[in-house]
């Protein structure tokens, strides 16, 4: 494997979030790999340790006006952008995909493995939610957006044929891959830096939500729910376009702290009575980080939370509780049910569960999978070569026989 040329392809590198951490772990496994981004912020690349000194290739979109900060506006050009990279010199292409990177062009003698964080949500099952949140439900702009998404779906489905093996970051995304592309995927959970979030067994009487303040995270529902339970305290950590909305919804028992550096975030996460998570996520890293701190999670029971939070009657396994609906009433009901556990939820059980998602585990599983795929790929090529040689011999033998017959007839 070490003598094979590897390319790692990712969509954009603007912040170092969960998907980018996956790229970092892949580069740890394949230190000689070259990296391809549609767009990369130079300052983010410079301060990211796992990219220092590496060959990083970007697309033509990198040179377009405003692309480094407003790259999403160029989404219609991104399929063409990833198709312009000449990857023919690489034996193995690994795409880290949540939009278009799996659409890179590869040949029959190249192995393409795609680690999928999610098929394009806004182009598939979440299209209507995306259009509502973007104010694109009617009018000419809505028609243009729908047409663009229609074209993206056609391209996205077609390019799935160029992927040899799909890897999903959760069983939930595995089902999405099956639904959208008609392909099976194995599940390898993304890496979570559980060692940074140390266990704390001493808890205080407050709840915590930590998230980007964007619509789909549904922090507004959590704030509304706790504002209606004024005997319970909630801290909100995070920043984003919904900050003003969150502040207006917050009652006197809800403290909106905005962005907090990692040491402060950890301190709140370690001391919280429970972490509240209302989003439907593909995987969801922050609930795992909370459990690594020994903090149980009250989570919306759909998406990745069903795999990262153990909702069980067995206290030896239980790490949290699910609520059924993304509503204020459902969250309130879950909080009261959580508080009825006679002995609470064990911090040690939460921590042990979180360790199942460690970075070391990701590296072991992903490396083993790539090695197995490469061995299978080579074995298949060798068999095809042998079969082709046999077929050629049969063809030439038959040709010789026919030629001999023709020669006899001509006499």
Short mmCIF file of C-alpha atoms in Angstrom, two decimals, residues 125-275:
data_model
loop_
_atom_site.label_atom_id
_atom_site.label_comp_id
_atom_site.label_asym_id
_atom_site.label_seq_id
_atom_site.Cartn_x
_atom_site.Cartn_y
_atom_site.Cartn_z
CA UNK A 125 -34.85 14.78 0.90
CA UNK A 126 -34.28 18.19 2.54
CA UNK A 127 -34.85 20.24 -0.61
CA UNK A 128 -38.16 21.71 0.53
CA UNK A 129 -36.79 22.61 3.96
CA UNK A 130 -33.81 24.31 2.30
CA UNK A 131 -36.07 26.33 -0.01
CA UNK A 132 -38.27 27.45 2.90
CA UNK A 133 -35.31 28.50 5.04
CA UNK A 134 -33.78 30.38 2.09
CA UNK A 135 -37.04 32.19 1.28
CA UNK A 136 -37.23 30.48 -2.11
CA UNK A 137 -40.72 28.99 -2.05
CA UNK A 138 -42.10 31.03 -4.97
CA UNK A 139 -41.15 33.44 -7.71
CA UNK A 140 -38.47 33.43 -10.40
CA UNK A 141 -35.60 32.81 -7.97
CA UNK A 142 -37.46 29.78 -6.62
CA UNK A 143 -37.91 28.39 -10.14
CA UNK A 144 -34.21 28.86 -10.90
CA UNK A 145 -33.18 27.21 -7.60
CA UNK A 146 -35.48 24.23 -8.25
CA UNK A 147 -34.12 23.85 -11.78
CA UNK A 148 -30.54 23.97 -10.48
CA UNK A 149 -31.28 21.37 -7.79
CA UNK A 150 -32.97 19.15 -10.39
CA UNK A 151 -29.83 19.25 -12.53
CA UNK A 152 -27.65 18.58 -9.47
CA UNK A 153 -29.71 15.48 -8.62
CA UNK A 154 -29.25 14.08 -12.11
CA UNK A 155 -25.49 14.68 -11.96
CA UNK A 156 -25.19 13.39 -8.40
CA UNK A 157 -26.98 10.13 -9.19
CA UNK A 158 -25.00 9.57 -12.40
CA UNK A 159 -21.61 10.08 -10.74
CA UNK A 160 -22.37 7.48 -8.07
CA UNK A 161 -21.49 4.89 -10.73
CA UNK A 162 -17.89 6.10 -10.61
CA UNK A 163 -17.50 5.11 -6.96
CA UNK A 164 -16.22 1.60 -6.28
CA UNK A 165 -17.06 1.56 -2.55
CA UNK A 166 -19.22 3.78 -0.38
CA UNK A 167 -18.52 4.36 3.31
CA UNK A 168 -21.21 6.06 5.42
CA UNK A 169 -20.52 8.03 8.59
CA UNK A 170 -23.60 6.47 10.25
CA UNK A 171 -26.27 3.88 9.62
CA UNK A 172 -28.67 6.77 9.01
CA UNK A 173 -26.50 8.04 6.15
CA UNK A 174 -26.09 4.47 4.91
CA UNK A 175 -29.85 4.37 4.44
CA UNK A 176 -29.73 7.72 2.64
CA UNK A 177 -27.05 6.37 0.28
CA UNK A 178 -29.21 3.33 -0.46
CA UNK A 179 -32.26 5.52 -1.07
CA UNK A 180 -30.50 8.07 -3.28
CA UNK A 181 -27.90 6.02 -5.17
CA UNK A 182 -29.24 2.48 -4.82
CA UNK A 183 -25.87 1.40 -3.39
CA UNK A 184 -24.86 -0.38 -0.20
CA UNK A 185 -22.40 1.30 2.17
CA UNK A 186 -20.48 0.09 5.17
CA UNK A 187 -20.54 2.28 8.28
CA UNK A 188 -17.34 3.69 9.79
CA UNK A 189 -18.17 6.32 12.40
CA UNK A 190 -16.16 9.56 12.13
CA UNK A 191 -13.37 10.30 14.61
CA UNK A 192 -14.20 12.19 17.80
CA UNK A 193 -11.37 13.65 19.87
CA UNK A 194 -12.63 12.07 23.08
CA UNK A 195 -9.25 12.46 24.79
CA UNK A 196 -9.61 16.25 24.72
CA UNK A 197 -12.92 16.02 26.60
CA UNK A 198 -11.96 14.54 29.96
CA UNK A 199 -14.36 12.72 32.27
CA UNK A 200 -15.90 14.74 35.12
CA UNK A 201 -18.17 13.01 37.63
CA UNK A 202 -19.22 16.15 39.56
CA UNK A 203 -22.28 17.77 37.99
CA UNK A 204 -24.04 21.06 38.65
CA UNK A 205 -27.72 21.92 38.34
CA UNK A 206 -27.79 23.41 34.82
CA UNK A 207 -28.39 22.20 31.28
CA UNK A 208 -26.29 23.01 28.22
CA UNK A 209 -26.78 23.43 24.48
CA UNK A 210 -23.71 24.15 22.32
CA UNK A 211 -24.13 24.59 18.60
CA UNK A 212 -23.86 26.85 15.61
CA UNK A 213 -26.95 29.05 15.72
CA UNK A 214 -28.43 28.08 12.37
CA UNK A 215 -32.04 27.05 11.66
CA UNK A 216 -31.69 23.28 11.32
CA UNK A 217 -29.96 22.95 14.71
CA UNK A 218 -33.30 23.95 16.33
CA UNK A 219 -31.65 25.71 19.26
CA UNK A 220 -34.71 27.99 19.25
CA UNK A 221 -36.88 25.07 20.41
CA UNK A 222 -34.53 24.28 23.29
CA UNK A 223 -34.50 27.92 24.41
CA UNK A 224 -38.29 28.16 24.21
CA UNK A 225 -38.69 24.94 26.18
CA UNK A 226 -36.40 26.04 29.01
CA UNK A 227 -37.87 29.54 29.06
CA UNK A 228 -41.16 27.80 29.90
CA UNK A 229 -39.44 25.85 32.75
CA UNK A 230 -38.16 28.75 34.79
CA UNK A 231 -37.02 26.55 37.68
CA UNK A 232 -34.32 25.08 35.39
CA UNK A 233 -31.23 26.87 34.13
CA UNK A 234 -29.93 26.61 30.56
CA UNK A 235 -26.65 27.89 29.10
CA UNK A 236 -26.40 28.42 25.34
CA UNK A 237 -22.94 28.38 23.73
CA UNK A 238 -22.48 29.22 20.07
CA UNK A 239 -22.83 31.92 17.47
CA UNK A 240 -24.47 32.28 14.09
CA UNK A 241 -27.20 34.02 12.08
CA UNK A 242 -29.94 33.12 14.60
CA UNK A 243 -28.22 34.83 17.55
CA UNK A 244 -30.71 37.73 17.75
CA UNK A 245 -33.66 35.36 17.49
CA UNK A 246 -32.26 33.18 20.30
CA UNK A 247 -31.69 36.18 22.56
CA UNK A 248 -35.26 37.37 22.06
CA UNK A 249 -36.64 33.93 22.96
CA UNK A 250 -34.47 33.53 26.07
CA UNK A 251 -36.18 33.87 29.44
CA UNK A 252 -34.36 35.05 32.59
CA UNK A 253 -33.24 31.49 33.35
CA UNK A 254 -31.55 31.11 29.94
CA UNK A 255 -28.04 32.56 29.55
CA UNK A 256 -26.82 33.06 25.97
CA UNK A 257 -23.03 33.07 26.16
CA UNK A 258 -22.18 33.24 22.44
CA UNK A 259 -18.95 31.78 21.17
CA UNK A 260 -16.68 30.32 23.86
CA UNK A 261 -13.10 29.04 23.44
CA UNK A 262 -12.53 25.31 23.81
CA UNK A 263 -11.41 25.37 27.48
CA UNK A 264 -14.61 27.20 28.49
CA UNK A 265 -16.80 24.96 26.33
CA UNK A 266 -15.24 21.90 27.99
CA UNK A 267 -15.80 23.33 31.46
CA UNK A 268 -19.50 23.83 30.83
CA UNK A 269 -19.80 20.47 29.10
CA UNK A 270 -18.12 18.67 32.00
CA UNK A 271 -20.25 20.29 34.71
CA UNK A 272 -23.67 20.23 33.01
CA UNK A 273 -26.41 18.03 34.36
CA UNK A 274 -27.27 17.12 30.76
CA UNK A 275 -26.52 18.24 27.22
#
